[in-house]
Amino acid sequence: MKKHLVAFILLFLIAVMLSPAVFADQIELQNGQQLRGDVQNSSLTLQTSYAELNLQSQYINKIDRANGNFVIRASASNRFSGQLLSDITFLANGGEQTFAASEISSVDFSNSNAFNDNTQISVSLRNGDFFSASTVDNSISVNTSLGSLNISYNNLTTIEYLSGEDIFLIRRNNASDIEANLGGQQIIVWPAAAEIVELEFDYVSEIAFN
């Protein structure tokens, strides 16, 4: 009898774990209503302070409303914040519903994919955002006290903004560090979760070359 009871409990737990509801996305609205189902958007558009990003839904873990903005968390601890420009289409109980950003409090995604590409650099921004990316160009041109230099990204370890001095410290492999004013310059990057963007250094806190 005891063995049958244990077997029944195990089968029940397996059935619950395999239930579609367990793996469903969940959306919570501003009015407190919660729905379980599936987000139908393949991508979501977010207007950040530094660029308009089309984020691929397959990499997103969670969306939260915070202080009037939205914070989107993605694979590998990637974080993006700004105004959500997309409506979210949600399939629940056999029917589709579309919710405007103004109606949404949070969205939890039941599954997110790991990044396969565009993880050569890690970008930290001054507003707290962070993302994995790759560079589109191969080098950066900087003006120093010794003149103009063109430095290959392969020779860099980090580019760090020194807020107290309002200047960037460029650390190189097997070479001395360089201080340079990169204000007004851009770096073209391809975020792992989004599309190619031109990122101004005025928003950058640090770029680490992995």
Short mmCIF file of C-alpha atoms in Angstrom, two decimals:
data_model
loop_
_atom_site.label_atom_id
_atom_site.label_comp_id
_atom_site.label_asym_id
_atom_site.label_seq_id
_atom_site.Cartn_x
_atom_site.Cartn_y
_atom_site.Cartn_z
CA MET A 1 0.00 0.00 0.00
CA LYS A 2 2.80 2.38 0.95
CA LYS A 3 4.63 1.68 -2.33
CA HIS A 4 1.45 2.40 -4.30
CA LEU A 5 1.01 5.71 -2.45
CA VAL A 6 4.60 6.77 -3.16
CA ALA A 7 4.21 5.82 -6.82
CA PHE A 8 0.96 7.82 -7.04
CA ILE A 9 2.60 10.90 -5.50
CA LEU A 10 5.54 10.66 -7.90
CA LEU A 11 3.23 10.36 -10.90
CA PHE A 12 1.20 13.33 -9.66
CA LEU A 13 4.31 15.48 -9.26
CA ILE A 14 5.56 14.52 -12.72
CA ALA A 15 2.17 15.38 -14.22
CA VAL A 16 2.21 18.77 -12.51
CA MET A 17 5.76 19.50 -13.66
CA LEU A 18 4.90 18.59 -17.24
CA SER A 19 1.71 20.61 -17.23
CA PRO A 20 1.73 23.49 -19.76
CA ALA A 21 0.72 25.91 -17.00
CA VAL A 22 4.01 25.29 -15.18
CA PHE A 23 6.00 26.39 -18.22
CA ALA A 24 3.69 29.24 -19.19
CA ASP A 25 4.66 32.90 -19.36
CA GLN A 26 2.93 35.12 -16.81
CA ILE A 27 1.78 38.71 -17.21
CA GLU A 28 0.62 40.95 -14.38
CA LEU A 29 -1.40 44.05 -15.22
CA GLN A 30 -1.51 47.37 -13.43
CA ASN A 31 -4.98 46.50 -12.09
CA GLY A 32 -3.58 43.40 -10.37
CA GLN A 33 -4.94 40.85 -12.85
CA GLN A 34 -2.60 37.96 -13.61
CA LEU A 35 -2.70 35.73 -16.68
CA ARG A 36 -0.73 32.64 -17.64
CA GLY A 37 -0.10 31.82 -21.27
CA ASP A 38 2.40 32.64 -24.01
CA VAL A 39 3.87 35.94 -25.20
CA GLN A 40 3.42 36.06 -28.98
CA ASN A 41 5.87 38.88 -29.78
CA SER A 42 9.09 37.74 -31.43
CA SER A 43 10.72 41.02 -30.39
CA LEU A 44 10.01 44.06 -28.22
CA THR A 45 11.05 47.66 -28.88
CA LEU A 46 12.58 49.61 -26.00
CA GLN A 47 13.53 53.28 -26.17
CA THR A 48 16.55 53.70 -23.92
CA SER A 49 18.52 56.86 -23.20
CA TYR A 50 21.25 55.72 -25.60
CA ALA A 51 19.40 53.93 -28.45
CA GLU A 52 16.15 52.39 -29.63
CA LEU A 53 16.57 48.64 -29.25
CA ASN A 54 14.63 45.76 -30.79
CA LEU A 55 15.12 43.04 -28.18
CA GLN A 56 14.58 39.42 -29.18
CA SER A 57 11.95 37.83 -26.92
CA GLN A 58 13.74 34.46 -26.94
CA TYR A 59 16.48 35.94 -24.73
CA ILE A 60 14.26 37.82 -22.26
CA ASN A 61 13.76 36.55 -18.70
CA LYS A 62 11.62 39.25 -17.11
CA ILE A 63 10.09 42.68 -17.64
CA ASP A 64 9.37 44.93 -14.64
CA ARG A 65 7.93 48.41 -14.35
CA ALA A 66 10.19 50.61 -12.21
CA ASN A 67 9.91 54.35 -11.53
CA GLY A 68 7.95 55.04 -14.69
CA ASN A 69 10.32 53.03 -16.90
CA PHE A 70 10.61 49.36 -17.73
CA VAL A 71 13.57 47.17 -16.83
CA ILE A 72 14.10 44.19 -19.14
CA ARG A 73 16.37 41.41 -17.91
CA ALA A 74 17.79 38.95 -20.40
CA SER A 75 20.21 36.03 -20.54
CA ALA A 76 23.70 36.32 -19.00
CA SER A 77 22.51 39.07 -16.58
CA ASN A 78 21.90 41.51 -19.45
CA ARG A 79 19.81 44.51 -18.36
CA PHE A 80 18.07 47.19 -20.41
CA SER A 81 15.92 50.07 -19.16
CA GLY A 82 13.68 52.63 -20.82
CA GLN A 83 10.23 53.17 -22.30
CA LEU A 84 8.53 50.07 -23.71
CA LEU A 85 7.20 51.04 -27.15
CA SER A 86 5.63 47.69 -28.05
CA ASP A 87 2.21 46.38 -27.16
CA ILE A 88 2.38 42.80 -25.87
CA THR A 89 0.22 40.15 -27.51
CA PHE A 90 -0.60 37.36 -25.07
CA LEU A 91 -2.20 33.99 -25.80
CA ALA A 92 -4.20 32.73 -22.81
CA ASN A 93 -7.20 30.42 -22.43
CA GLY A 94 -7.31 29.80 -26.17
CA GLY A 95 -7.56 33.46 -27.16
CA GLU A 96 -5.19 36.34 -27.91
CA GLN A 97 -5.23 39.62 -26.02
CA THR A 98 -3.13 42.70 -26.70
CA PHE A 99 -1.97 44.90 -23.84
CA ALA A 100 -0.48 48.39 -24.14
CA ALA A 101 2.68 49.13 -22.17
CA SER A 102 0.64 51.43 -19.91
CA GLU A 103 -1.43 48.41 -18.77
CA ILE A 104 1.54 46.20 -17.88
CA SER A 105 3.15 45.81 -14.46
CA SER A 106 5.43 42.84 -15.16
CA VAL A 107 6.00 39.89 -17.48
CA ASP A 108 7.77 36.66 -16.51
CA PHE A 109 9.05 34.49 -19.35
CA SER A 110 9.00 30.75 -18.67
CA ASN A 111 12.02 30.04 -20.86
CA SER A 112 14.89 32.03 -22.35
CA ASN A 113 17.72 30.97 -24.61
CA ALA A 114 21.41 31.42 -23.91
CA PHE A 115 23.44 33.64 -26.22
CA ASN A 116 25.35 31.85 -28.97
CA ASP A 117 26.92 34.87 -30.66
CA ASN A 118 27.96 38.47 -30.04
CA THR A 119 29.51 38.02 -26.60
CA GLN A 120 33.04 39.27 -27.32
CA ILE A 121 32.59 42.39 -25.17
CA SER A 122 30.68 43.30 -22.00
CA VAL A 123 29.24 46.81 -21.96
CA SER A 124 28.37 48.60 -18.70
CA LEU A 125 26.53 51.91 -19.02
CA ARG A 126 26.27 54.84 -16.63
CA ASN A 127 22.51 54.34 -16.16
CA GLY A 128 23.06 50.80 -14.80
CA ASP A 129 22.33 48.91 -18.02
CA PHE A 130 24.60 46.04 -19.01
CA PHE A 131 24.78 43.88 -22.12
CA SER A 132 26.90 41.39 -24.03
CA ALA A 133 27.84 42.37 -27.57
CA SER A 134 30.42 42.24 -30.33
CA THR A 135 32.12 45.12 -32.12
CA VAL A 136 31.39 45.77 -35.78
CA ASP A 137 34.64 47.64 -36.45
CA ASN A 138 38.08 46.22 -35.71
CA SER A 139 39.73 49.22 -34.07
CA ILE A 140 39.26 52.59 -32.41
CA SER A 141 40.99 55.91 -33.14
CA VAL A 142 41.92 58.00 -30.11
CA ASN A 143 43.59 61.37 -29.67
CA THR A 144 46.25 61.47 -26.99
CA SER A 145 48.90 63.94 -25.87
CA LEU A 146 51.28 62.06 -28.18
CA GLY A 147 48.98 62.36 -31.20
CA SER A 148 46.37 60.19 -32.88
CA LEU A 149 46.48 56.41 -32.40
CA ASN A 150 44.54 53.62 -34.08
CA ILE A 151 44.23 50.70 -31.65
CA SER A 152 42.97 47.24 -32.57
CA TYR A 153 40.25 45.90 -30.28
CA ASN A 154 42.26 42.68 -30.09
CA ASN A 155 44.90 44.60 -28.14
CA LEU A 156 42.48 45.99 -25.53
CA THR A 157 41.36 44.66 -22.16
CA THR A 158 39.06 47.50 -21.00
CA ILE A 159 37.93 51.02 -21.79
CA GLU A 160 36.87 52.62 -18.50
CA TYR A 161 35.32 56.02 -17.84
CA LEU A 162 36.99 57.88 -14.95
CA SER A 163 34.19 60.12 -13.70
CA GLY A 164 36.40 62.12 -11.35
CA GLU A 165 38.65 63.15 -14.24
CA ASP A 166 36.01 63.08 -17.02
CA ILE A 167 38.33 60.99 -19.19
CA PHE A 168 38.64 57.40 -20.39
CA LEU A 169 41.37 55.00 -19.35
CA ILE A 170 42.24 52.54 -22.12
CA ARG A 171 44.03 49.42 -20.90
CA ARG A 172 46.02 47.46 -23.47
CA ASN A 173 47.55 44.01 -23.64
CA ASN A 174 51.33 44.13 -23.19
CA ALA A 175 51.42 47.92 -23.51
CA SER A 176 51.03 50.98 -21.31
CA ASP A 177 47.62 52.41 -20.43
CA ILE A 178 46.33 55.40 -22.37
CA GLU A 179 44.11 58.24 -21.20
CA ALA A 180 41.90 59.76 -23.89
CA ASN A 181 38.86 61.98 -24.24
CA LEU A 182 36.28 59.91 -26.12
CA GLY A 183 33.40 62.33 -25.60
CA GLY A 184 31.33 62.64 -28.77
CA GLN A 185 32.81 59.47 -30.28
CA GLN A 186 30.83 56.34 -31.04
CA ILE A 187 31.44 52.62 -31.05
CA ILE A 188 29.28 50.41 -33.28
CA VAL A 189 28.16 47.33 -31.35
CA TRP A 190 25.91 44.35 -31.97
CA PRO A 191 24.18 43.40 -28.70
CA ALA A 192 23.57 39.67 -28.31
CA ALA A 193 19.89 40.33 -27.53
CA ALA A 194 19.27 43.07 -30.10
CA GLU A 195 20.34 44.64 -33.39
CA ILE A 196 23.37 46.74 -34.36
CA VAL A 197 23.46 50.19 -32.74
CA GLU A 198 25.80 53.18 -32.65
CA LEU A 199 26.66 53.74 -29.00
CA GLU A 200 28.07 57.08 -27.88
CA PHE A 201 30.87 56.90 -25.33
CA ASP A 202 29.06 59.60 -23.34
CA TYR A 203 26.82 56.78 -22.01
CA VAL A 204 29.59 54.25 -21.37
CA SER A 205 30.92 53.34 -17.94
CA GLU A 206 33.14 50.44 -19.03
CA ILE A 207 33.69 48.12 -21.96
CA ALA A 208 35.48 44.87 -21.16
CA PHE A 209 36.99 42.88 -24.03
CA ASN A 210 36.46 39.20 -23.22
#
